[in-house]
Every structure is written in structure tokens, then in C-alpha cells.
Coordinates of C-alpha atoms in Angstrom, one line a residue:
X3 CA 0.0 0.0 0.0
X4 CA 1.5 3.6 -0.7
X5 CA 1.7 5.8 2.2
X6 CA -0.4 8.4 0.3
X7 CA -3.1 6.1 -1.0
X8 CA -6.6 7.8 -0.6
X9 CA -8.0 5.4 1.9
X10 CA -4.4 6.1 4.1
X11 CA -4.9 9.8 3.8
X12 CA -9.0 9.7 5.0
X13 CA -7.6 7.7 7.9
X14 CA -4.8 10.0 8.8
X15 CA -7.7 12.6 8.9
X16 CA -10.1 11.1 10.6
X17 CA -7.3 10.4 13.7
X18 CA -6.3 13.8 13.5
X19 CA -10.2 14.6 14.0
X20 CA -10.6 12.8 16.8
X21 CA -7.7 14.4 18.1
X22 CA -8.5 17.6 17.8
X23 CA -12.2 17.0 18.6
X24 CA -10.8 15.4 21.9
X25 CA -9.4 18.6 22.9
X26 CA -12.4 20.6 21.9
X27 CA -13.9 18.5 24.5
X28 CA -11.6 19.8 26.8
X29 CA -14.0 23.3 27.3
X30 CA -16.7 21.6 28.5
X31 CA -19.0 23.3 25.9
X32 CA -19.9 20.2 24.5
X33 CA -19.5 16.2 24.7
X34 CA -17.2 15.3 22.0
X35 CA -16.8 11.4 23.7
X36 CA -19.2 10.1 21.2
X37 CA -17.7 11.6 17.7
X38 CA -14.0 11.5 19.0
X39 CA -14.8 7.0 19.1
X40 CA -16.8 7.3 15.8
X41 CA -13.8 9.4 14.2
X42 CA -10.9 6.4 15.6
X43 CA -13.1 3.1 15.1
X44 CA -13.6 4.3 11.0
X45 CA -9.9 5.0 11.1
X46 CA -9.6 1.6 12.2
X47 CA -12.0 -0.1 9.7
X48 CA -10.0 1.8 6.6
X49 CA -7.2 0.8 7.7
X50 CA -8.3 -2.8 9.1
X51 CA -6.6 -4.8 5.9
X52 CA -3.3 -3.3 6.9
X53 CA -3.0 -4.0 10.8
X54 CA -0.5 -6.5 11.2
X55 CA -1.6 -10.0 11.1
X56 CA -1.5 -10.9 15.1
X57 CA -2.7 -7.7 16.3
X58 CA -5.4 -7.9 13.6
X59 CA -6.6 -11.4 14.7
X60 CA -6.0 -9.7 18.6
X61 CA -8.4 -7.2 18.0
X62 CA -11.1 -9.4 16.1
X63 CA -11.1 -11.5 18.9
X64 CA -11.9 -8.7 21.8
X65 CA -14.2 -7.1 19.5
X66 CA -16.3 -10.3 19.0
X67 CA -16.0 -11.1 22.6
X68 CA -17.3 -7.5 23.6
X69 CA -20.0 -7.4 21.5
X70 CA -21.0 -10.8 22.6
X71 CA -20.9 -10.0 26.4
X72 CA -23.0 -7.0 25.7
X73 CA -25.7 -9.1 23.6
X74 CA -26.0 -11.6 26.4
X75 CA -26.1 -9.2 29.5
X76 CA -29.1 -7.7 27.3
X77 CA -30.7 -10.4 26.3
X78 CA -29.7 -12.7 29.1
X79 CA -30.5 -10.2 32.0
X80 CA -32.0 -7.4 30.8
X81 CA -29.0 -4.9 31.2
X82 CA -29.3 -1.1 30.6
X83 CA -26.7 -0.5 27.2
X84 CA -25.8 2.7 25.6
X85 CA -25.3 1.2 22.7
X86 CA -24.8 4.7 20.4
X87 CA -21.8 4.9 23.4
X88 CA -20.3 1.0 23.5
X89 CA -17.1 2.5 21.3
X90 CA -16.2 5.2 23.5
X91 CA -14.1 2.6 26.0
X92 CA -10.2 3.5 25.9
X93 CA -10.8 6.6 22.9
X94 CA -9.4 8.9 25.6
X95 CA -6.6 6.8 25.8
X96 CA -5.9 6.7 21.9
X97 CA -6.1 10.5 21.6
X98 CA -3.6 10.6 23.9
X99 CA -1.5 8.5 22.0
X100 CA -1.9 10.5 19.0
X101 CA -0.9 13.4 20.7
X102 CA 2.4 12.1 22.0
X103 CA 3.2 11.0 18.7
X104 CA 4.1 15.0 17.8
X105 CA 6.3 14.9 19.9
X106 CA 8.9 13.6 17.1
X107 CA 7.9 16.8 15.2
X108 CA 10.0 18.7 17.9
X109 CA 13.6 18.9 17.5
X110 CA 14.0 17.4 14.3
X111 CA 14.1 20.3 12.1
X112 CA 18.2 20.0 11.9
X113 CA 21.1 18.7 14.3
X114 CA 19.2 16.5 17.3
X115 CA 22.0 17.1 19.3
X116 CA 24.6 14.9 20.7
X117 CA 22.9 11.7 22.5
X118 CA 25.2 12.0 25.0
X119 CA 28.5 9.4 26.2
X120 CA 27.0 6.1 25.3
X121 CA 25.5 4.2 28.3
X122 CA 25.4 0.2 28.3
X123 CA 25.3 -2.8 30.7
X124 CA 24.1 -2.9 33.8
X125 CA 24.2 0.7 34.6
X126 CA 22.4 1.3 31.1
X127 CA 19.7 -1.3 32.0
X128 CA 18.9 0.7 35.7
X129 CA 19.1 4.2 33.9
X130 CA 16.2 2.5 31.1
X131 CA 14.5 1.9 34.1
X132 CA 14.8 4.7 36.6
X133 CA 14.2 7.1 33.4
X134 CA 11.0 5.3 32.6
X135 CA 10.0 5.0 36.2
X136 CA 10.0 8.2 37.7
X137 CA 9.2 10.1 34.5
X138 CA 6.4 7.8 33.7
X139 CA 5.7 8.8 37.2
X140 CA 3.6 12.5 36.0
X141 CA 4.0 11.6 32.0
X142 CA 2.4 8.6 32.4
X143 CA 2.7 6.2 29.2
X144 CA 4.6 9.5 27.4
X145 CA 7.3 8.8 29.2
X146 CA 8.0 4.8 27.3
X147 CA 7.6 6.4 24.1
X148 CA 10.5 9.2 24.8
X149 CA 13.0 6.6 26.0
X150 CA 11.9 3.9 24.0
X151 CA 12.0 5.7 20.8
X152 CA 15.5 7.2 21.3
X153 CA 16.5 4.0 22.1
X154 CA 15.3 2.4 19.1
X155 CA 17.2 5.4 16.8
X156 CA 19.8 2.9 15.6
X157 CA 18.1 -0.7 16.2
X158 CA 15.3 -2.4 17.0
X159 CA 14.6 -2.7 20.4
X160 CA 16.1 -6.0 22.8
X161 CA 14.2 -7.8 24.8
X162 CA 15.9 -6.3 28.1
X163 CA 15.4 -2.7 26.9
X164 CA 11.8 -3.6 26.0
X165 CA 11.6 -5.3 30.0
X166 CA 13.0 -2.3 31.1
X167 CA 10.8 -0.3 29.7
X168 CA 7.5 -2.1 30.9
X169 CA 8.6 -3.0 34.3
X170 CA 9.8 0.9 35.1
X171 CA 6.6 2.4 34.1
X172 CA 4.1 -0.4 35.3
X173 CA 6.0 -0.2 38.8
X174 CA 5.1 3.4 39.2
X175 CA 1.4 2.5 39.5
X176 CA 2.5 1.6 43.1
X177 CA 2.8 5.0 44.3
X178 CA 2.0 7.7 41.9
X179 CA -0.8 10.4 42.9
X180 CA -0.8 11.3 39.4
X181 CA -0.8 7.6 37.5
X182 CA -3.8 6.3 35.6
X183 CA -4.3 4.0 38.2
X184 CA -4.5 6.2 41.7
X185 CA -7.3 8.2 39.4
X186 CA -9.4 4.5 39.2
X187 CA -8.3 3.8 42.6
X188 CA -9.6 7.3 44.7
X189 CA -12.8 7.1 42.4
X190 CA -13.5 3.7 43.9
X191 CA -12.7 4.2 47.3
X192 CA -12.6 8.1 48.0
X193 CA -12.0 7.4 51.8
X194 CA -8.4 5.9 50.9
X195 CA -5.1 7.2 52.9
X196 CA -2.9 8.2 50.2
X197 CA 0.2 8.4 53.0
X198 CA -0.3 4.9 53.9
X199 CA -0.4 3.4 50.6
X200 CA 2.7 5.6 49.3
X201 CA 4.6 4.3 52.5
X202 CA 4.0 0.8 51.3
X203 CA 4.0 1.7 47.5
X204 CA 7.3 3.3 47.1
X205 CA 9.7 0.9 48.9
X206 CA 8.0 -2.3 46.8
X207 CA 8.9 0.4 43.6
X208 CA 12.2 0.4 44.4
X209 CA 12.5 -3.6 45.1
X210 CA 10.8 -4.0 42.1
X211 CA 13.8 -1.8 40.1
X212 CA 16.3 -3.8 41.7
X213 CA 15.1 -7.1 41.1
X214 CA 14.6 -6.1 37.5
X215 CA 18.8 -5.3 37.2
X216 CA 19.7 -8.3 39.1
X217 CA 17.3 -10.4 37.0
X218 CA 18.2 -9.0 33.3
X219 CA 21.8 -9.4 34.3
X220 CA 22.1 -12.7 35.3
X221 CA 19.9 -13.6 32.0
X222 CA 21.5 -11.8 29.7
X223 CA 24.7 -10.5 28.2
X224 CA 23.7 -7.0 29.1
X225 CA 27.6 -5.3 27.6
X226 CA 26.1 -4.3 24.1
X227 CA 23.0 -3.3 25.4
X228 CA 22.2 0.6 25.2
X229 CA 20.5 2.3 28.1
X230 CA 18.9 6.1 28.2
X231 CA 21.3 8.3 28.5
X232 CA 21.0 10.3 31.2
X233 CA 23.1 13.6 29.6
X234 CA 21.4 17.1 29.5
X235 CA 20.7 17.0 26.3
X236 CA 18.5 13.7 26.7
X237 CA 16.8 14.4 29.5
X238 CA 15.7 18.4 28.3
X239 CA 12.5 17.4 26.2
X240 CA 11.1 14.5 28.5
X241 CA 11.6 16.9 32.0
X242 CA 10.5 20.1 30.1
X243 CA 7.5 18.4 29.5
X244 CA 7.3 17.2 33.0
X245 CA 7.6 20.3 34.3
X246 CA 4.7 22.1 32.1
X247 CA 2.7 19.0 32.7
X248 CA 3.4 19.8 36.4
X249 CA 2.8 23.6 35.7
X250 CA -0.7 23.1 34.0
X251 CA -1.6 20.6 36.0
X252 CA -1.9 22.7 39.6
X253 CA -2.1 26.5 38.8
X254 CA -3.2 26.8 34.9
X255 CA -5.8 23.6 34.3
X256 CA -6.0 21.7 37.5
X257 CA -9.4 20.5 36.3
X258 CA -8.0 18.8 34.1
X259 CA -6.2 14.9 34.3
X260 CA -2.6 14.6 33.9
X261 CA -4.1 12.5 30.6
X262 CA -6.0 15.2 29.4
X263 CA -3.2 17.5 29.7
X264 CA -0.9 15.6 27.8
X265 CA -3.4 15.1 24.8
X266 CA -3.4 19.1 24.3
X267 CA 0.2 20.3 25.9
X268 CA 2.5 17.8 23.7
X269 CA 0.7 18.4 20.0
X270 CA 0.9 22.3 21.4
X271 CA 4.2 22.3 22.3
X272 CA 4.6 20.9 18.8
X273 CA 2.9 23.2 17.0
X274 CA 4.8 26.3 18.5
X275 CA 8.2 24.8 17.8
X276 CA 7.3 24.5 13.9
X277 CA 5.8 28.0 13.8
X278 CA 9.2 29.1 14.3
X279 CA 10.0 27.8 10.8
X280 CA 6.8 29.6 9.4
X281 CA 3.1 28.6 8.4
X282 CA 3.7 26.9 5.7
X283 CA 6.5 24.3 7.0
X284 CA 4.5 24.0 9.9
X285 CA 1.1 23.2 7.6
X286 CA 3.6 20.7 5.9
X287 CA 5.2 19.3 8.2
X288 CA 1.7 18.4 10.0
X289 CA 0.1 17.1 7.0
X290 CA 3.1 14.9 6.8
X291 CA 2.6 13.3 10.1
X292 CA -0.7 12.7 9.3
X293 CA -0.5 11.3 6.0
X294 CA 2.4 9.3 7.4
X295 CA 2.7 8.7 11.2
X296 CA -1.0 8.5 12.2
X297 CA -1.8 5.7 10.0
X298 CA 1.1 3.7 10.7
X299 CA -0.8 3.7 14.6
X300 CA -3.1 1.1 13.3
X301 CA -1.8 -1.5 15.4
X302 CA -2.2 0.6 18.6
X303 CA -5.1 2.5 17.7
X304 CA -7.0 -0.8 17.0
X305 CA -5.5 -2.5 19.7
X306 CA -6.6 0.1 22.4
X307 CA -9.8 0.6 21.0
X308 CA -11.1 -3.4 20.9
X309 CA -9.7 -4.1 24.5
X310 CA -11.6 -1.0 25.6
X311 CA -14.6 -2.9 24.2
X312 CA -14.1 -6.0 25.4
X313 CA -13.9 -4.5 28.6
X314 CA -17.1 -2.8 28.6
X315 CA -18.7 -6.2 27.7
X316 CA -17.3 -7.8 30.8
X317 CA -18.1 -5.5 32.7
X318 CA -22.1 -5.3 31.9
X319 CA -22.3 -8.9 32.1
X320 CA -20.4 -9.3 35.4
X321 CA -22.3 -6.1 37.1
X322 CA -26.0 -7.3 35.5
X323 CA -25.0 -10.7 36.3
X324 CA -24.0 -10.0 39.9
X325 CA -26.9 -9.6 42.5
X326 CA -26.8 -5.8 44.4
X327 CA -27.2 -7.4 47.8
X328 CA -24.3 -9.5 47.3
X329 CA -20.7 -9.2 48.8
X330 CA -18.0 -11.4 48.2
X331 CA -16.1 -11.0 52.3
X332 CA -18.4 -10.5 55.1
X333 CA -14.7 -8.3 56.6
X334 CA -12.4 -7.6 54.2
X335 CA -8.7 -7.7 56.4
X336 CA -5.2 -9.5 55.8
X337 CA -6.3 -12.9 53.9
X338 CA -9.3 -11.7 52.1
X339 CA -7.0 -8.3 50.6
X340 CA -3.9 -11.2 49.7
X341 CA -6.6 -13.4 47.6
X342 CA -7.8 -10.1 46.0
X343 CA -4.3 -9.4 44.7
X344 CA -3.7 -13.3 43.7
X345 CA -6.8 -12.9 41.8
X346 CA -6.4 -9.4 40.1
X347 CA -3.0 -10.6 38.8
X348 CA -3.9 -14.1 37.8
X349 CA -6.8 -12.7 35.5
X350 CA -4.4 -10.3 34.8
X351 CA -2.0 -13.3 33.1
X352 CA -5.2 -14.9 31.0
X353 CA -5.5 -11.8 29.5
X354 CA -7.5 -9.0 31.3
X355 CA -6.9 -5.4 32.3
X356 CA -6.3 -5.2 36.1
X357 CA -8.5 -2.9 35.4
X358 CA -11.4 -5.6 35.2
X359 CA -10.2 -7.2 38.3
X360 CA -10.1 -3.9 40.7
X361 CA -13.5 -2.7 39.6
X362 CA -15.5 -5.9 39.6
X363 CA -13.9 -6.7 43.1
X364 CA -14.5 -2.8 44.1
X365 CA -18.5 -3.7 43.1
X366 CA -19.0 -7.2 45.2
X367 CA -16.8 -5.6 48.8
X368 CA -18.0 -3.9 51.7
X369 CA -15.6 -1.1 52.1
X370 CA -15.5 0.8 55.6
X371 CA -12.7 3.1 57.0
X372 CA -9.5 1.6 57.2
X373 CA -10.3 -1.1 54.9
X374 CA -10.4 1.2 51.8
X375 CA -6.8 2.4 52.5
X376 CA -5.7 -1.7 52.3
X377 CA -7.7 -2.1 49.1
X378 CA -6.8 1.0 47.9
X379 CA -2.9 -0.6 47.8
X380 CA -4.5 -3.8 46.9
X381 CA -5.7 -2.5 43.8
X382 CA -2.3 -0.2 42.9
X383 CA 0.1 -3.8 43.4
X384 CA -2.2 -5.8 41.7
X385 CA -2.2 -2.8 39.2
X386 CA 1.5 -2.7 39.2
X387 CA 2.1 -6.4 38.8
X388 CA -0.7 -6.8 36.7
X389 CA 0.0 -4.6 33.7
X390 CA 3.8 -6.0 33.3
X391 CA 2.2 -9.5 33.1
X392 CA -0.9 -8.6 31.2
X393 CA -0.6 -9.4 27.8
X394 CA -3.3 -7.6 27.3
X395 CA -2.6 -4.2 29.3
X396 CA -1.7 -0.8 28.0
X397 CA 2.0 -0.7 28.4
X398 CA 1.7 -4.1 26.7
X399 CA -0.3 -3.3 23.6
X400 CA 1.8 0.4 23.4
X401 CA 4.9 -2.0 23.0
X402 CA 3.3 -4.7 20.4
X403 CA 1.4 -1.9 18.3
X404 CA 5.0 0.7 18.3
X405 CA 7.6 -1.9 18.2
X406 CA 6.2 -5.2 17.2
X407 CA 6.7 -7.2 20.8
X408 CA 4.0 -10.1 21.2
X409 CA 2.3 -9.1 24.4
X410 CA 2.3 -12.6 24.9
X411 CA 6.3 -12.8 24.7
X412 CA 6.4 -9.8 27.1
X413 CA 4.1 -12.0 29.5
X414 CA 6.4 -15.3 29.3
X415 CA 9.7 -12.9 30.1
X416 CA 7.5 -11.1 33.2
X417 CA 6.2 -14.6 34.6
X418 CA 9.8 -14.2 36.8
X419 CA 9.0 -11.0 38.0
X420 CA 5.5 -11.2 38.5
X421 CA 6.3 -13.8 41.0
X422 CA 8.6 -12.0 42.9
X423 CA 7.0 -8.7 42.9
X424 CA 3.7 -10.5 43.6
X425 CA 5.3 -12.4 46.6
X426 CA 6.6 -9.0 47.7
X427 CA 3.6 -7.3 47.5
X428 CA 2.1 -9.9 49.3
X429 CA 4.5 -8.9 52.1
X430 CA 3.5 -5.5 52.1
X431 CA 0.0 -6.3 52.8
X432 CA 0.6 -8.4 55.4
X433 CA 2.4 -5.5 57.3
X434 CA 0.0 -3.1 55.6
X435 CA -3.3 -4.6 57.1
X436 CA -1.2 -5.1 60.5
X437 CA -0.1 -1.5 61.1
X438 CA -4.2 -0.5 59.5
X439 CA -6.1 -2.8 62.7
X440 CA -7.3 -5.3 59.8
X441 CA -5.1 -8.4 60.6

């Protein structure tokens, strides 16, 4: 297929619609939800023949498999469905995707600047890692496409830089205030102690860094493999947009989530550095990207889009199948919050979004005081753990759809670490629920 074919340039258009449609949104003027899913799913369709052959049969799959859990909560129970809204799942997510990807219209006009001394081995492997981790921290999934993409300047990426790269931003999930999942987690249960959970999040972070070094050196010859370089001139775009992320986030639009943010601040950024250059290369340079860049998202884009479905389908069935009156623990304390986490991570490994597992067990638990703190952390390890297993979780499908990893290969490499970090989580509960009264 050429990259300017009519059907590739209608889909470039339609994801730079729903991108700037997403934004509109932003105002509060008007609901753009709706038209920014309608925009990304006939992106998807035009460019269905062209997804790569695994993610296409991926996303078939979680597409049928949505649909059908939604048909049989319907017919089967008589569940309430929005059906003009079923697409909308994850769109929020894809926009923000899209936006990222302008970021590589920054800086590229002429010299990128020297990369800074090389960085390999161990000490490469850690800086991957610590780069992703605490700059995934406020950027969020961002941050795996700055470091990733550098990396992968000269070569593809290797499978330690690609479990680098999962492991340091899924391990932020365990203490983050501004991470994806702390947003799920305080919606769930608002009465949560953030203190407590950080206290028990942070430490497990850490472990979980170290473990990763120790692991990926004793399994593999880690001396030719690059690292993030850590040099000024590496580190000025990902912390300048840190810092404005930061800035926008509590003075200019704290309304606003850090995702929301990032969808508008990184495209604008983009568009401001271009202007220098003048209208025209700007106007070229974007209808280059979009001709170009956009469409060769597919594999994300569709990817993101069918998991969000699928997981609207579960989720109807489970909640329309699951009586109101209903708990799963009459007290939920030390062993009832360790088989929570066994059971968010072991769905995670069969293929859902810990996502799944937190809200459905969030839905069938009686959740007073102290015990939303413990399930609070509950919900951030299993989170944590969950998504570098999960072959089916964001940081997963970003890594299949940008650089052609099975998520299924990244789950066989994690099944290691998962353990460990699972058995230390388990830890953490334990002295968690002890220090809460919920022994």
C-alpha cells in the first residue's frame, strides 16, 4: 500500500479529527466522547486490511467477545446498554497517544543534538529503568515512548530494553498520585489514605527496580546493550514536559487529568516549535505526520480501541449478572485483601486489564474506614504487577502496536518477576493490614 493512497490519507484525517475533537472537549462546551470513538473506530476499519496480522486477529477476537458479552447481559438479563456509546471505552486513551506522537515533530528540524556518552550494561539497563519509572511517574505512558523511541534510533529494540521499559513504568502504579491507576483507585474508594499506601508503594517500587537489574543481568549478556542516557541534552524534552505537565496541572488547568493535559500540551508544544519555521513548514510538516505517522498507529489504535470494548462487555455482564445485595467477604482484612491481589494478577495473566479485576472486586466488597486504605494498595500492586504481566494491558499493547513485541512474549519474560514482585507485594499487605487494625 503507498503511504499516500486515498483510503491512508482519510484515515490519517479522521485520527487527526478525533484528536482535535478530543481537545475541543476539553471546554466543557460540548460532549465530544461520542464523535472522537466514531472518528478512531472508521480509522480503524480503513485501515483494518493493513494492521499486522496478530494484532489484527488480537483485535477481532476482543471485538467479538465485547459485542458478545454485551448481547448476552441484554438479552440474558435485561442490562441497561448505551449502545450509540459501547465504542467510546479507551478513545481517551488513543487520543492521547496520538498526541504524543508530535512529539517527534519537535527537535527534528536539523542537528538532534549529541545523545550524550554512550550508556550500556548494567548501569544502562537501571538508567532505562529509573528514566521510565520516575518520569512515567507524572507523564504517564509518554514517558515509554521518549525513552523507548530514542532508544530504538539505531536498532530495533532487545528484549531487556523492551523489559526495562515495561517494568519501570508499570512499577510506578505503586505510588504515583498522578498515575492512571490512583485516578481509578480514589474514584473507587474516595475514603483511601494516600500516605499509607505511598509508604507501602514506594519501597515495593524500588525492590521491584532492583530485582529487574539483578534479574536481566544474570539472564542476559547485558555489555552491548544501550541504556537512556542520562546527559542534559537527553533528558531536556522528556523533563521540560514534565515540568509544564506539572505547571498546567496545579495552577493553569488543574481540572483537568494529567491525561487530558498531555493530549493538548504535547501536539501544542509541537505546533509552537514548527511555527518558528513559518506557516507553511508548519502546515507541511503536519500534514506529513498525518498522511504518514497516524496511520502507521493502526496497530495501537485498533488494539486500544477493541480491549476498551471488550472490557465494557465484561463489565455489563459481570455487574447485571451479579446480584446488588451481594458481597464477596463479610470483613475484608489481611487474607481476604492477599486473595484479592492473587486474583487481580492471575486474571491479569489470562489476558485482562487489572483494570477488570479492581472494579468488579470494588463492586462485590464492603468497604468501611481503614479497609479502603488496604484495598486501595491492593488495587495499585495488583495494578502494578498486573499490567507487566498482562498481555493484554496498555503498556503491553503500546509496545506490540510501536515496536512489534508479542504481548504474549512480554508475558512469558514477566512470569519471573511477577512472581517476585507478587510475593513481595504480598508482604507488604501483610504489614499493611497489621499497622491498619485489619489483621
Amino acid at each position: 500500500m503507498h503511504e499516500y493512497s486515498p483510503r491512508r490519507r482519510i484515515a490519517g484525517g479522521l485520527i487527526l479529527l478525533a484528536l482535535l475533537l478530543q481537545i475541543a472537549g476539553f471546554s466543557g462546551v460540548v460532549s465530544t466522547a461520542v464523535a472522537v470513538s466514531y472518528a478512531l473506530w472508521l480509522a480503524v476499519v480503513l485501515l483494518w486490511r493493513d494492521i499486522p496480522t496478530r494484532s489484527r486477529r488480537q483485535a477481532g477476537a476482543l471485538i467479538a467477545l465485547g459485542v458478545s458479552m454485551l448481547l448476552g447481559a441484554r438479552l440474558g438479563y435485561g442490562a441497561e446498554v448505551d449502545w450509540p456509546a459501547m465504542l467510546t471505552r479507551n478513545a481517551f486513551v488513543v487520543a492521547m497517544l496520538v498526541g504524543v506522537s508530535f512529539i517527534g515533530l519537535v527537535g527534528t528540524q536539523g542537528n538532534r543534538g549529541a545523545p550524550g556518552a554512550r550508556v550500556t550494561g548494567t548501569g544502562g539497563v537501571l538508567r532505562s529503568w529509573a528514566g521510565v519509572h520516575f518520569l512515567g511517574t507524572i507523564l504517564n505512558l509518554s514517558a515509554v515512548f521518549m525513552v523507548g523511541d530514542r532508544l530504538s534510533r539505531e536498532r530495533p529494540l532487545s528484549t531487556p530494553q523492551l523489559l526495562a521499559l515495561n517494568r519501570g513504568l508499570s512499577s510506578a502504579a505503586l505510588w504515583s498520585p498522578f498515575f492512571a491507576s490512583m485516578g481509578v483507585v480514589i474514584a473507587l474508594v474516595p475514603g483511601m489514605q494516600y500516605g499509607y499506601v505511598a509508604l507501602a508503594g514506594f519501597p515495593l517500587a524500588m525492590c521491584a527496580g532492583l530485582f529487574t537489574v539483578v534479574e536481566l543481568r544474570r539472564r542476559f549478556d547485558l555489555d552491548d546493550v544501550d541504556g537512556f542516557s542520562l546527559a542534559p541534552q537527553s533528558l531536556l524534552m522528556p523533563l521540560g514536559m514534565a515540568v509544564l505537565v506539572m505547571l498546567f496541572h496545579f495552577w493553569l488547568t488543574p481540572a483537568l487529568s494529567i491525561v487530558s493535559i498531555i493530549t493538548f500540551l504535547l501536539p501544542s508544544v509541537a505546533l509552537v516549535a514548527n511555527l518558528a519555521y513559518g506557516a507553511r513548514y508548519t502546515a507541511r510538516r503536519i500534514r506529513q505526520h498525518a498522511m504518514t505517522r497516524l496511520p502507521a498507529m493502526r496497530g495501537e489504535i485498533s488494539l486500544f480501541l477493541a480491549a476498551g470494548l471488550f472490557t465494557l462487555g465484561l463489565s455489563t455482564l459481570v455487574d447485571a449478572a451479579t446480584p446488588d445485595d451481594w458481597t464477596l467477604f463479610a470483613r475484608f482484612g489481611m487474607p481476604q485483601a492477599m486473595a484479592s491481589l492473587v486474583a487481580i494478577v492471575l486474571s491479569a495473566v489470562i489476558g485482562l486489564h487489572p483494570i477488570i479485576g479492581v472494579s468488579t472486586l470494588a463492586s462485590i466488597l464492603s468497604l468501611e474506614g481503614s479497609a479502603q486504605t488496604l484495598f486501595a494498595f491492593v488495587a495499585l500492586a495488583g495494578w502494578a504487577v498486573g499490567t507487566a504481566v498482562g498481555p493484554l494491558s496498555g503498556i503491553n499493547l503500546s509496545l506490540q502496536g510501536r515496536y512489534g513485541v508479542s504481548g504474549f512474549f512480554i508475558m512469558r519474560q514477566n512470569l519471573g518477576y511477577a512472581a517476585m514482585t507478587g510475593a513481595l507485594a504480598l508482604a507488604a499487605i501483610a504489614a499493611l493490614a497489621l499497622r491498619l487494625g485489619l489483621g
